[in-house]
Amino acid sequence: MPAEINLGSSLERLAGIGRRRSQLFQQLGINTIGDLLFYFPWRWEDRSVQEGINSPSPGTKATVRGWLTGWEERRPRPGMTITKFFLQTEKARIGLVFFNQPFRKAQLGRGREIIATGKVEMRLGQLQMNNPEIEMASLDSGLHWGRIVPIYPVCRGLSPRLLRSTVYRAMETCGNMIREIIPPPIRKGQQLLSRAAAIKEIHFPTDWESLRKARRTLAFEELFLLQLGILQPSKDVSGIVHQAHGELVGKFLTNLPFQLTGAQKRAIAELTRDMEGTQPMNRLLQGDVGSGKTIIAAFALVKSVESGHQGVLMVPTEILAEQHYLNLRQLLAPLRINVALLSGSISGKVREETEEDIKCGKAQVIVGTHALIQEGVDFANLGLVVIDEQHRFGVSQRSHLLKKGHSCDLLTMTATPIPRTLALVFYSEQNITVLDELPPGRQPIKTYWVGENARHKVYDFLRQRVMEGRQAYIVCPLIEESDKLKVRAATELKADLQEKVFPDFRLGLIHGRLRLEEKEEVMGKFRDGDIDILVTTTVIEVGIDVANATLIVIENAERFGLAQLHQLRGRVGRGTHDSYCFLLGSPTSQEGIQRLKAMTATSDGFHLAETDLNLRGPGQLLGTRQSGLAELKIANLKDDMALLLEARREASAILNRDPNLTDPAHNGLRKSLEELFGPNWQDRQA
Ligand code: ADP
Ligand code: MG
């Protein structure tokens, strides 16, 4: 005797769904009846039967009911059959025209009463519908016609019709088992429908107004859960109170290698306030590539050291760790601050010593990769965590590092600009500083999208720049399959270029599989100008800063996302020389074309981020790294801003009263959060 059917039951429990069909549903991510009920239509169509049609407004769809009175068939040319049926409605006669569907004759015998939905046109004085959708009037009233019907995103093998009837069956069987999760006071205050009613109305709306309410209810629920998962209960933790600027910070600020931009000065002022305050700092520094975030990080690290703490800077790649290490060592040496480097490929004795230095406090500023969060890396007195290119890290990695200290201050930095709406949703607990100004003298990077036929011209141009003393990057095609293939492709490309195109230049090669010393060597040579052209995989995507490199060629540019292209391009334009970016690519999709066009149209990262948001939607934009947070099923960040702010307000109010949602009244909420974010959802942050 099978268990009772419920929301968690497999779809196969529904009549009409067998093995094969349930597998098709799985392709859409639908495993259970509950999944199906929360699989929302992407649009709705009013298929209420219209009583009379005699003057159709062109282009709009209509649903009509009538009797079939006859048909005729024509073959205007070989390979084409036009079958036309005549539909007699109460007020008019309409021709239903089908192209190459002779089987319709068997389906639509004469004399039947049917419902037809389609665009009505006037052809030669006669009303006509081309390829209308047909329903039998005796069947399925109130499901596929005679109402506002839902249209679902489908996949091959699953028709919109089958989806619709399966959802209907799921609702009949289990619709009343949907439990409330939003506490009644909020539901009432926000004038939401009950959850069960919202689900019913989103699939089979009574009218457009109920549909609107249902959508609003479900979007609110979605945003509310998201905010509960992200917002911090306002904790009364006391953080580290850093002392006011003393001699060390003073010296750092007066000895800077350049004059700070206005935006950098503002950032420093904000960090100072945060770090000297009693609450732990949690600030996101957003600044376009090349806006000068590193110096801000250096400032914070010095300030931390001055107050007797250690500061740590975590970055996503070894090359970047090493670059920051060299950079900081140079900046901080005059201040007699001891800087250490820790990354995955540092091992053996050196590693032991470094770990020892970190543990006893001799290392005051530590730069490293993910290696920093491993066990065995213990700090004497960690006071500040800085995370560069933070979009490359997950929430848990960040919190692991924070847990190595006590209520540390946290500064995260990113050059992947996040549109304001997204920032509000996904980084709601962080204060945000934006570096909206580039250091003086920067030339906009001239960006060109070129096809394969222009390759030799690009190479000629590159040759001239190198003759003038500049350097260049050539970025290999993005190969998803494996590291090994990437390495091979890069190696071959370099050999080929060296031999056939630039025999007289010094080429270097860098990719992820090199050992740290090898990477160091190559990057060192490139920095020192001993390599003219660096052939590289995307390992140089973030952070790398060589001002004399003024030209970048990106192969197969259509394979890269917009954010990634922008980051890569940001490797040039870091000095005062004119800089160039060549995108080699032949995109086949509309989206690909738009991406490359956007790249040539602007070099403003924020602008590109908005474009990206429009092209791909927020889920894709944030990437998998933001755990499950990204995919919004029904809320829409462009239109639901007001709703988002409401959801945020309600969520933070509830967390203030019941931080871990242990109140039995919040059981439903807690369970939903566990489903969304995993059992440890409360560990949003350390
Ligand atoms: P990003 O924000 O991309 O991390 P960096 O911190 O690497 O940028 O800075 C890019 C380059 O600009 C570096 O070479 C840095 O020394 C230089 N730079 C930063 N701030 C200024 C400034 N105010 N004036 C001149 N050059 C600056
Ligand atoms: Mg940087």
XYZ file of C-alpha atoms and ligand atoms in Angstrom:
714
model
C 0.000 0.000 0.000
C 1.753 3.177 -1.113
C 2.139 5.951 1.397
C -0.305 8.780 1.299
C 0.239 11.210 -1.513
C 1.649 14.570 -0.496
C 3.768 17.476 -1.719
C 6.913 15.411 -1.422
C 5.548 12.545 -3.518
C 6.983 11.769 -6.891
C 5.105 12.994 -9.931
C 4.466 9.423 -10.956
C 1.793 9.322 -8.308
C -0.329 11.522 -10.528
C -2.626 9.926 -13.064
C -1.189 10.168 -16.555
C 2.433 10.486 -15.440
C 4.616 7.479 -15.899
C 8.326 6.866 -15.863
C 9.086 8.517 -19.159
C 7.128 11.662 -18.551
C 8.408 12.078 -15.053
C 11.928 12.024 -16.463
C 11.005 14.818 -18.810
C 9.733 16.802 -15.870
C 13.019 16.205 -14.115
C 14.750 18.041 -16.915
C 12.860 21.080 -15.762
C 14.001 20.517 -12.200
C 10.632 19.126 -11.165
C 10.848 15.986 -9.074
C 7.930 16.173 -6.720
C 4.382 17.377 -6.735
C 5.507 20.267 -4.579
C 8.151 21.216 -7.151
C 5.477 21.248 -9.797
C 3.181 23.519 -7.825
C 6.061 25.926 -7.403
C 6.936 25.804 -11.087
C 5.410 29.038 -12.225
C 4.011 30.029 -15.595
C 6.016 32.591 -17.462
C 2.945 34.136 -18.994
C -0.795 33.848 -19.135
C -3.248 34.104 -21.960
C -6.842 35.122 -21.772
C -8.694 32.321 -23.497
C -12.119 33.273 -22.341
C -14.377 32.645 -25.256
C -15.273 35.796 -27.054
C -18.865 36.053 -27.993
C -18.601 37.997 -31.141
C -15.732 38.755 -33.442
C -16.400 40.815 -36.462
C -13.767 43.475 -36.435
C -10.589 41.945 -35.175
C -7.888 44.244 -33.947
C -4.888 43.034 -35.875
C -2.175 41.266 -33.971
C -4.183 40.404 -30.885
C -5.098 36.889 -29.988
C -8.653 35.778 -29.505
C -10.449 32.633 -28.483
C -13.661 31.799 -30.289
C -16.168 28.996 -30.175
C -18.084 27.589 -33.082
C -19.024 24.677 -35.341
C -16.860 23.378 -38.132
C -18.868 23.454 -41.321
C -16.430 22.214 -43.928
C -12.911 22.264 -45.268
C -10.860 22.628 -48.394
C -7.291 21.799 -49.295
C -4.866 23.387 -51.733
C -1.378 22.634 -52.948
C -0.075 25.963 -54.208
C 3.267 24.365 -54.966
C 4.988 21.028 -54.439
C 5.804 20.430 -50.787
C 3.153 22.760 -49.481
C -0.347 21.872 -48.383
C -2.792 24.422 -47.088
C -5.790 23.053 -45.259
C -8.564 25.436 -44.436
C -11.526 24.742 -42.170
C -14.572 26.908 -41.844
C -15.702 27.774 -38.387
C -19.173 29.151 -37.876
C -19.426 31.178 -34.694
C -22.509 32.908 -33.459
C -21.652 36.068 -35.291
C -19.142 35.261 -37.981
C -17.500 32.747 -40.233
C -13.777 32.326 -39.710
C -11.290 30.443 -41.847
C -8.854 28.313 -39.837
C -5.769 27.849 -41.945
C -3.124 25.208 -41.356
C 0.102 24.891 -43.272
C 1.442 21.427 -44.003
C -0.792 19.735 -41.472
C -2.999 17.472 -43.578
C -3.585 15.283 -40.529
C -5.889 17.990 -39.281
C -8.580 16.586 -41.542
C -8.780 13.455 -39.468
C -8.627 15.391 -36.233
C -11.274 17.905 -37.144
C -14.130 15.980 -38.712
C -16.981 18.041 -39.887
C -19.738 19.213 -37.635
C -17.832 19.375 -34.371
C -17.985 22.140 -31.878
C -14.538 23.477 -31.174
C -12.646 26.296 -29.538
C -9.949 28.047 -31.551
C -7.296 30.407 -30.227
C -5.067 32.484 -32.422
C -4.448 35.804 -34.051
C -7.406 36.951 -36.100
C -6.677 38.609 -39.394
C -8.721 39.928 -42.233
C -7.778 38.260 -45.532
C -9.609 39.153 -48.735
C -12.573 40.328 -46.762
C -12.685 37.172 -44.699
C -11.773 36.565 -41.063
C -8.949 34.104 -40.717
C -6.667 32.480 -38.127
C -3.366 30.883 -39.098
C -2.337 27.738 -37.245
C -4.721 28.304 -34.342
C -4.723 26.142 -31.263
C -7.731 23.884 -31.187
C -9.688 22.472 -28.275
C -12.772 20.314 -28.335
C -15.664 22.236 -26.844
C -16.914 19.155 -25.069
C -13.643 18.737 -23.163
C -11.501 20.560 -20.696
C -13.497 23.678 -20.226
C -11.918 25.690 -17.470
C -8.500 24.184 -18.044
C -7.200 24.847 -21.538
C -9.764 27.391 -22.537
C -12.637 29.447 -21.221
C -10.367 31.222 -18.749
C -7.019 32.858 -18.301
C -4.685 29.951 -18.962
C -1.086 29.594 -17.809
C 1.736 29.100 -20.296
C 4.773 27.348 -18.842
C 8.349 27.210 -19.966
C 8.624 23.734 -21.437
C 11.256 21.418 -22.807
C 11.315 19.016 -25.733
C 8.736 16.337 -25.301
C 6.619 18.227 -22.803
C 3.827 20.255 -24.337
C 2.392 23.327 -22.658
C -0.872 21.434 -22.632
C 0.517 18.472 -20.720
C 2.186 20.753 -18.225
C -1.027 22.600 -17.706
C -3.098 19.514 -17.082
C -0.469 17.988 -14.822
C -0.281 21.120 -12.718
C -4.049 21.055 -12.562
C -4.051 17.491 -11.320
C -1.322 18.257 -8.797
C -3.378 21.099 -7.491
C -6.529 18.990 -7.217
C -4.627 16.347 -5.256
C -2.318 18.377 -3.083
C -3.211 22.043 -3.430
C -4.801 22.135 -0.015
C -1.694 20.741 1.659
C 0.297 23.908 1.091
C 1.179 25.362 4.461
C 1.561 28.968 5.353
C 5.057 30.105 6.110
C 4.723 33.846 6.409
C 3.563 34.841 9.889
C -0.066 36.039 9.879
C 0.660 39.591 11.058
C 2.997 40.151 8.129
C 0.627 38.493 5.707
C -2.108 40.756 6.900
C -0.026 43.891 7.019
C 1.277 43.337 3.513
C -2.162 42.348 2.235
C -0.970 39.055 0.851
C -3.111 36.150 -0.239
C -2.843 32.911 1.661
C -0.075 30.749 0.303
C -2.463 28.105 -1.018
C -4.633 30.713 -2.690
C -1.605 32.372 -4.228
C -0.466 29.085 -5.716
C -3.900 28.374 -7.072
C -4.239 31.832 -8.562
C -0.776 31.921 -10.067
C -1.597 28.817 -12.096
C -5.275 29.266 -12.767
C -6.181 32.861 -12.039
C -9.771 33.861 -11.491
C -9.056 37.178 -13.155
C -6.141 39.486 -13.850
C -6.454 41.211 -10.501
C -6.178 37.965 -8.528
C -3.232 37.037 -10.661
C -1.537 40.286 -9.761
C -2.158 39.636 -6.068
C -0.888 36.089 -6.352
C 2.265 37.195 -8.076
C 2.853 39.863 -5.489
C 2.324 37.365 -2.677
C 4.764 34.850 -4.072
C 7.333 37.462 -4.988
C 7.151 38.871 -1.511
C 7.616 35.426 -0.054
C 10.638 34.825 -2.224
C 12.299 38.112 -1.372
C 11.419 37.748 2.272
C 13.091 34.347 2.508
C 16.080 35.651 0.667
C 16.450 38.541 3.055
C 16.052 36.276 6.067
C 18.861 34.188 4.669
C 21.128 37.142 4.175
C 20.397 39.697 6.837
C 22.306 39.520 10.034
C 20.336 39.607 13.201
C 21.546 42.838 14.687
C 23.991 41.475 17.152
C 25.386 43.474 19.947
C 28.869 42.242 19.438
C 31.612 44.569 20.273
C 34.278 44.523 17.646
C 37.845 45.628 17.803
C 38.140 49.322 18.414
C 41.116 50.446 16.415
C 42.986 53.415 17.793
C 43.062 56.788 16.088
C 45.731 57.308 13.441
C 49.153 57.395 14.992
C 52.651 57.713 13.670
C 52.545 54.576 11.560
C 49.422 55.465 9.597
C 50.625 59.035 9.370
C 53.860 57.941 7.804
C 52.052 55.603 5.423
C 49.778 58.364 4.234
C 52.531 60.903 3.709
C 54.791 58.470 1.875
C 52.245 57.308 -0.686
C 53.682 56.863 -4.176
C 50.924 59.032 -5.649
C 48.224 61.446 -4.699
C 44.975 59.774 -3.697
C 41.887 60.354 -5.771
C 38.905 61.981 -4.126
C 37.114 58.642 -4.096
C 40.063 56.974 -2.407
C 40.129 59.683 0.253
C 36.440 59.144 0.928
C 36.999 55.408 1.187
C 39.769 55.930 3.710
C 37.576 58.211 5.768
C 34.802 55.622 5.817
C 37.125 52.802 6.741
C 38.606 54.903 9.507
C 35.176 55.494 10.978
C 34.306 51.794 10.737
C 37.554 50.559 12.206
C 37.575 52.990 15.086
C 33.944 52.197 15.864
C 32.721 49.575 18.292
C 30.764 47.391 15.837
C 32.829 45.059 13.686
C 33.361 46.598 10.290
C 31.656 44.924 7.340
C 32.323 46.955 4.245
C 32.342 46.181 0.559
C 34.635 48.303 -1.541
C 33.423 48.371 -5.120
C 35.636 49.946 -7.653
C 36.059 49.379 -11.314
C 39.205 47.675 -12.520
C 42.170 49.957 -12.044
C 40.402 52.311 -9.654
C 43.065 51.721 -7.017
C 41.606 49.426 -4.402
C 44.900 47.899 -3.334
C 46.150 51.041 -1.670
C 42.953 51.199 0.361
C 43.541 47.657 1.530
C 47.109 48.580 2.426
C 45.864 51.485 4.475
C 43.482 49.295 6.462
C 46.202 46.722 7.044
C 48.585 49.359 8.385
C 45.913 50.738 10.634
C 45.272 47.297 12.009
C 48.954 46.726 12.688
C 49.223 50.053 14.409
C 46.594 48.911 16.888
C 48.596 45.808 17.640
C 46.690 43.381 15.439
C 47.490 41.239 12.475
C 45.851 41.950 9.148
C 45.266 39.387 6.447
C 44.616 39.816 2.733
C 43.078 36.861 0.913
C 43.002 36.704 -2.884
C 41.767 34.083 -5.353
C 44.925 33.229 -7.282
C 48.539 32.590 -6.490
C 49.786 35.049 -9.046
C 47.728 37.779 -7.507
C 48.824 36.811 -3.994
C 52.388 37.117 -5.050
C 51.830 40.456 -6.749
C 50.141 41.880 -3.674
C 52.860 40.453 -1.494
C 55.625 42.166 -3.452
C 53.638 45.352 -3.626
C 52.843 45.455 0.074
C 56.343 44.539 1.074
C 57.582 47.518 -0.841
C 54.950 49.850 0.583
C 55.302 48.646 4.156
C 59.024 48.054 4.417
C 59.750 51.705 5.351
C 57.269 51.260 8.195
C 59.092 48.159 9.368
C 55.981 46.059 9.015
C 56.641 42.397 8.499
C 54.745 40.932 5.533
C 54.306 37.192 4.919
C 53.032 35.161 1.968
C 51.088 31.932 2.262
C 49.703 29.975 -0.658
C 48.985 26.410 -1.624
C 52.265 25.720 -3.303
C 54.375 27.008 -0.459
C 55.311 23.880 1.385
C 57.927 22.170 3.450
C 60.188 24.189 5.661
C 59.197 27.590 4.316
C 55.603 26.840 5.047
C 56.327 25.677 8.561
C 58.244 28.837 9.265
C 55.560 31.032 7.804
C 52.871 29.311 9.842
C 55.021 29.745 12.913
C 55.462 33.445 12.198
C 51.737 33.838 11.814
C 51.064 31.976 15.022
C 53.491 33.937 17.155
C 52.607 37.284 15.646
C 55.904 37.997 13.980
C 54.088 38.172 10.651
C 52.003 41.291 10.944
C 50.464 41.430 7.503
C 49.742 38.146 5.776
C 48.888 37.807 2.098
C 47.605 34.530 0.767
C 45.174 32.390 -1.127
C 42.612 29.864 0.089
C 45.559 28.247 1.867
C 44.890 30.752 4.632
C 41.665 29.118 5.688
C 43.158 25.685 6.128
C 43.476 24.090 9.474
C 46.811 24.644 11.099
C 46.949 28.260 10.067
C 46.422 30.090 13.351
C 46.842 33.735 14.040
C 48.255 35.331 17.157
C 45.883 38.231 17.082
C 43.913 38.686 13.904
C 42.109 42.012 13.740
C 41.344 42.664 10.097
C 40.337 40.465 7.192
C 40.566 41.888 3.684
C 39.242 39.857 0.785
C 40.172 40.968 -2.687
C 38.065 39.978 -5.696
C 35.520 38.796 -3.222
C 33.083 37.594 -5.898
C 35.449 34.703 -6.427
C 34.925 33.408 -2.930
C 31.981 31.752 -1.298
C 30.285 32.909 1.846
C 31.675 30.015 3.822
C 35.268 30.694 2.815
C 34.888 34.215 4.006
C 33.466 33.127 7.316
C 36.168 30.515 7.788
C 38.796 33.163 7.623
C 36.881 35.473 9.941
C 36.624 32.711 12.485
C 40.396 32.713 12.840
C 40.008 35.886 14.856
C 37.469 37.358 17.270
C 34.940 39.805 15.826
C 37.430 40.886 13.198
C 36.834 43.830 10.974
C 36.025 42.789 7.427
C 36.765 44.600 4.200
C 35.749 42.931 0.959
C 36.713 44.317 -2.406
C 35.412 43.651 -5.865
C 35.944 44.997 -9.318
C 32.904 43.237 -10.645
C 30.502 46.011 -10.108
C 27.149 44.985 -8.839
C 24.120 47.006 -9.825
C 22.561 48.757 -6.894
C 19.469 46.600 -6.851
C 21.520 43.460 -6.669
C 23.768 44.867 -4.036
C 20.725 45.569 -1.920
C 19.484 42.037 -2.275
C 22.641 40.083 -1.969
C 24.895 42.211 0.140
C 22.340 43.811 2.336
C 24.369 43.607 5.484
C 27.392 45.240 4.065
C 28.070 48.889 3.922
C 29.195 49.834 0.512
C 31.865 52.233 -0.616
C 32.174 52.911 -4.295
C 35.390 54.119 -5.893
C 33.769 56.016 -8.703
C 36.842 57.771 -9.954
C 39.895 56.517 -11.769
C 43.379 57.816 -11.034
C 44.238 60.803 -13.201
C 45.732 60.390 -16.644
C 44.012 57.134 -17.504
C 43.106 56.855 -21.149
C 39.941 55.022 -22.056
C 40.811 51.610 -23.460
C 40.067 51.516 -27.156
C 38.136 48.344 -27.716
C 37.549 46.641 -31.044
C 35.575 43.591 -31.945
C 37.142 41.915 -34.959
C 36.617 38.725 -36.911
C 39.102 36.083 -37.869
C 39.904 37.837 -41.156
C 41.424 40.743 -39.254
C 43.728 38.614 -37.149
C 46.874 39.508 -39.060
C 46.045 43.202 -38.786
C 45.728 42.833 -35.047
C 49.108 41.132 -34.963
C 50.635 43.923 -37.059
C 49.249 46.494 -34.706
C 50.529 44.581 -31.715
C 53.941 44.385 -33.345
C 54.084 48.163 -33.650
C 53.170 48.695 -30.002
C 55.863 46.282 -28.898
C 58.368 48.100 -31.129
C 57.429 51.254 -29.232
C 58.335 49.516 -26.002
C 54.926 48.450 -24.792
C 53.851 44.961 -23.735
C 50.832 42.833 -24.501
C 48.661 39.974 -23.313
C 47.156 37.350 -25.562
C 44.396 35.488 -23.799
C 43.722 31.927 -24.934
C 40.284 30.639 -25.728
C 38.219 29.660 -22.768
C 38.143 25.898 -22.586
C 35.772 24.528 -20.032
C 36.608 20.878 -20.312
C 39.741 20.493 -18.301
C 42.808 22.135 -16.961
C 44.912 19.828 -19.037
C 43.326 20.927 -22.288
C 43.691 24.552 -21.285
C 47.354 24.083 -20.691
C 47.831 22.317 -23.992
C 45.955 24.956 -25.934
C 47.959 27.738 -24.324
C 51.253 25.961 -24.886
C 50.473 25.346 -28.518
C 49.304 28.874 -29.106
C 52.472 30.266 -27.644
C 54.743 27.982 -29.654
C 52.847 28.810 -32.795
C 53.007 32.555 -32.276
C 56.663 32.448 -31.350
C 57.569 30.457 -34.401
C 55.336 31.891 -37.078
C 54.268 35.363 -36.077
C 56.655 36.941 -33.596
C 59.967 35.113 -33.968
C 61.808 38.316 -33.055
C 59.912 39.008 -29.808
C 60.195 37.531 -26.351
C 57.080 35.528 -25.562
C 56.113 34.165 -22.180
C 53.499 31.659 -21.155
C 51.497 31.453 -17.977
C 48.723 29.116 -16.939
C 47.236 27.580 -13.842
C 49.279 24.408 -13.891
C 52.660 26.041 -13.437
C 54.315 25.761 -10.075
C 54.418 28.904 -7.979
C 58.113 29.533 -8.637
C 57.513 29.175 -12.344
C 54.629 31.615 -12.231
C 56.688 33.987 -10.152
C 59.464 33.823 -12.644
C 57.265 34.532 -15.635
C 55.335 37.311 -13.940
C 58.558 38.793 -12.668
C 60.016 38.885 -16.152
C 56.851 40.406 -17.522
C 56.842 43.087 -14.845
C 60.481 43.846 -15.516
C 59.847 44.145 -19.236
C 61.848 41.047 -20.134
C 58.832 39.481 -21.808
C 57.104 41.375 -24.594
C 54.029 39.279 -25.064
C 52.448 37.159 -22.382
C 50.324 34.306 -23.675
C 47.974 33.373 -20.903
C 44.873 31.579 -19.801
C 42.374 33.387 -17.633
C 44.704 33.104 -14.639
C 45.469 36.760 -15.211
C 41.798 37.627 -15.154
C 41.850 39.465 -11.876
C 44.136 41.885 -10.169
C 47.264 41.708 -12.288
C 48.753 45.147 -12.578
C 51.499 45.915 -15.086
C 51.233 49.497 -16.256
C 53.412 49.098 -19.331
C 51.141 46.401 -20.764
C 48.833 48.348 -22.998
C 47.346 45.845 -25.372
C 45.264 42.762 -24.828
C 43.976 40.323 -27.410
C 41.176 38.030 -26.290
C 40.719 34.935 -28.417
C 37.229 33.489 -28.859
C 35.870 36.446 -26.999
C 32.324 35.236 -27.569
C 32.889 32.498 -25.018
C 33.475 34.857 -22.147
C 30.865 36.507 -19.999
C 30.639 40.247 -19.896
C 32.058 40.580 -16.412
C 34.973 38.388 -17.323
C 35.706 40.306 -20.507
C 35.660 43.522 -18.572
C 38.028 42.119 -15.970
C 40.399 40.863 -18.610
C 40.343 44.172 -20.405
C 41.137 45.807 -17.073
C 44.634 44.344 -17.277
C 45.494 47.190 -19.615
C 44.803 50.884 -19.322
C 46.672 51.000 -16.042
C 49.193 53.604 -17.015
C 49.269 56.775 -19.042
C 49.846 55.179 -22.469
C 47.022 54.587 -24.906
C 45.615 51.124 -24.376
C 43.839 48.701 -26.678
C 41.662 45.670 -26.370
C 40.932 43.406 -29.327
C 38.087 40.973 -29.039
C 38.475 38.207 -31.575
C 35.173 36.470 -31.925
C 32.301 35.346 -34.064
C 29.359 34.981 -31.733
C 26.452 32.960 -33.040
C 23.875 33.948 -30.462
C 22.133 37.255 -30.198
C 23.295 37.536 -26.624
C 26.893 36.962 -27.662
C 26.669 39.732 -30.213
C 25.188 42.086 -27.653
C 27.960 41.323 -25.211
C 30.714 42.182 -27.641
C 28.859 45.264 -28.770
C 28.470 46.384 -25.184
C 32.194 45.938 -24.651
C 33.055 48.180 -27.561
C 30.465 50.740 -26.524
C 31.612 51.427 -22.984
C 34.443 50.828 -20.580
C 32.347 51.699 -17.568
C 32.024 48.591 -15.431
C 28.833 49.704 -13.762
C 27.208 50.315 -17.065
C 28.294 46.882 -18.261
C 26.964 45.297 -15.105
C 23.531 46.742 -15.763
C 23.692 45.444 -19.311
C 24.692 42.068 -17.987
C 21.793 42.079 -15.583
C 19.437 42.731 -18.461
C 21.007 40.135 -20.716
C 21.319 37.321 -18.265
C 19.283 38.037 -15.186
C 20.606 38.142 -11.646
C 21.137 34.437 -11.082
C 23.636 34.047 -13.853
C 25.240 37.316 -13.026
C 26.096 36.441 -9.484
C 27.206 33.000 -10.457
C 27.161 29.838 -8.467
C 29.541 31.227 -5.950
C 26.810 33.089 -4.165
C 25.426 29.668 -3.220
C 21.766 29.080 -3.855
C 20.822 32.674 -3.356
C 20.829 33.741 -6.896
C 17.934 32.256 -8.790
C 14.806 34.289 -8.342
C 11.803 32.358 -9.568
C 9.189 34.995 -9.572
C 10.372 38.259 -8.116
C 11.929 40.603 -10.584
C 14.572 42.994 -9.441
C 13.731 45.553 -12.019
C 10.102 45.915 -11.054
C 9.921 44.692 -7.503
C 12.201 47.181 -5.830
C 9.482 48.513 -3.536
C 8.446 45.005 -2.586
C 12.053 44.142 -1.897
C 12.415 47.010 0.514
C 9.249 45.914 2.316
C 10.484 42.339 2.521
C 13.752 43.582 3.893
C 12.089 45.673 6.555
C 9.870 42.796 7.686
C 12.737 40.337 7.647
C 14.973 42.459 9.776
C 12.154 43.133 12.245
C 11.546 39.432 12.681
C 15.243 38.640 13.077
C 15.579 41.248 15.749
C 12.923 39.496 17.794
C 13.860 35.914 16.960
C 17.357 35.710 15.442
C 17.354 31.973 14.817
C 13.632 31.612 14.215
C 13.215 29.212 17.097
C 9.755 30.473 17.983
C 7.304 27.668 17.022
C 5.307 30.252 15.094
C 8.299 30.482 12.770
C 8.669 26.762 12.131
C 7.505 26.997 8.553
C 9.892 29.802 7.824
C 12.784 27.992 9.360
C 12.103 24.874 7.344
C 11.930 26.842 4.129
C 15.236 28.515 4.893
C 16.827 25.165 5.554
C 15.575 23.949 2.209
C 16.909 27.005 0.455
C 20.231 27.546 2.143
C 21.006 24.240 3.802
C 20.754 23.120 7.406
C 23.307 25.634 8.612
C 21.593 28.631 7.187
C 22.035 30.588 10.405
C 25.794 30.666 9.908
C 25.313 33.375 7.396
C 28.485 34.784 8.635
C 30.864 34.299 11.480
P 42.334 47.746 -8.679
O 41.263 48.616 -8.123
O 41.977 47.204 -10.023
O 42.768 46.693 -7.703
P 44.998 48.712 -8.306
O 44.902 48.922 -6.850
O 45.718 47.526 -8.796
O 43.545 48.724 -8.942
O 45.558 50.035 -8.951
C 45.821 50.128 -10.323
C 47.070 50.939 -10.573
O 46.828 52.293 -10.293
C 48.211 50.539 -9.667
O 49.394 50.524 -10.421
C 48.260 51.628 -8.620
O 49.551 51.820 -8.134
C 47.787 52.818 -9.393
N 47.092 53.812 -8.579
C 46.204 53.575 -7.609
N 45.759 54.737 -7.083
C 46.364 55.729 -7.760
C 46.307 57.154 -7.710
N 45.532 57.792 -6.828
N 47.068 57.843 -8.566
C 47.853 57.196 -9.461
N 47.954 55.866 -9.571
C 47.223 55.129 -8.731
Mg 42.921 44.729 -7.530
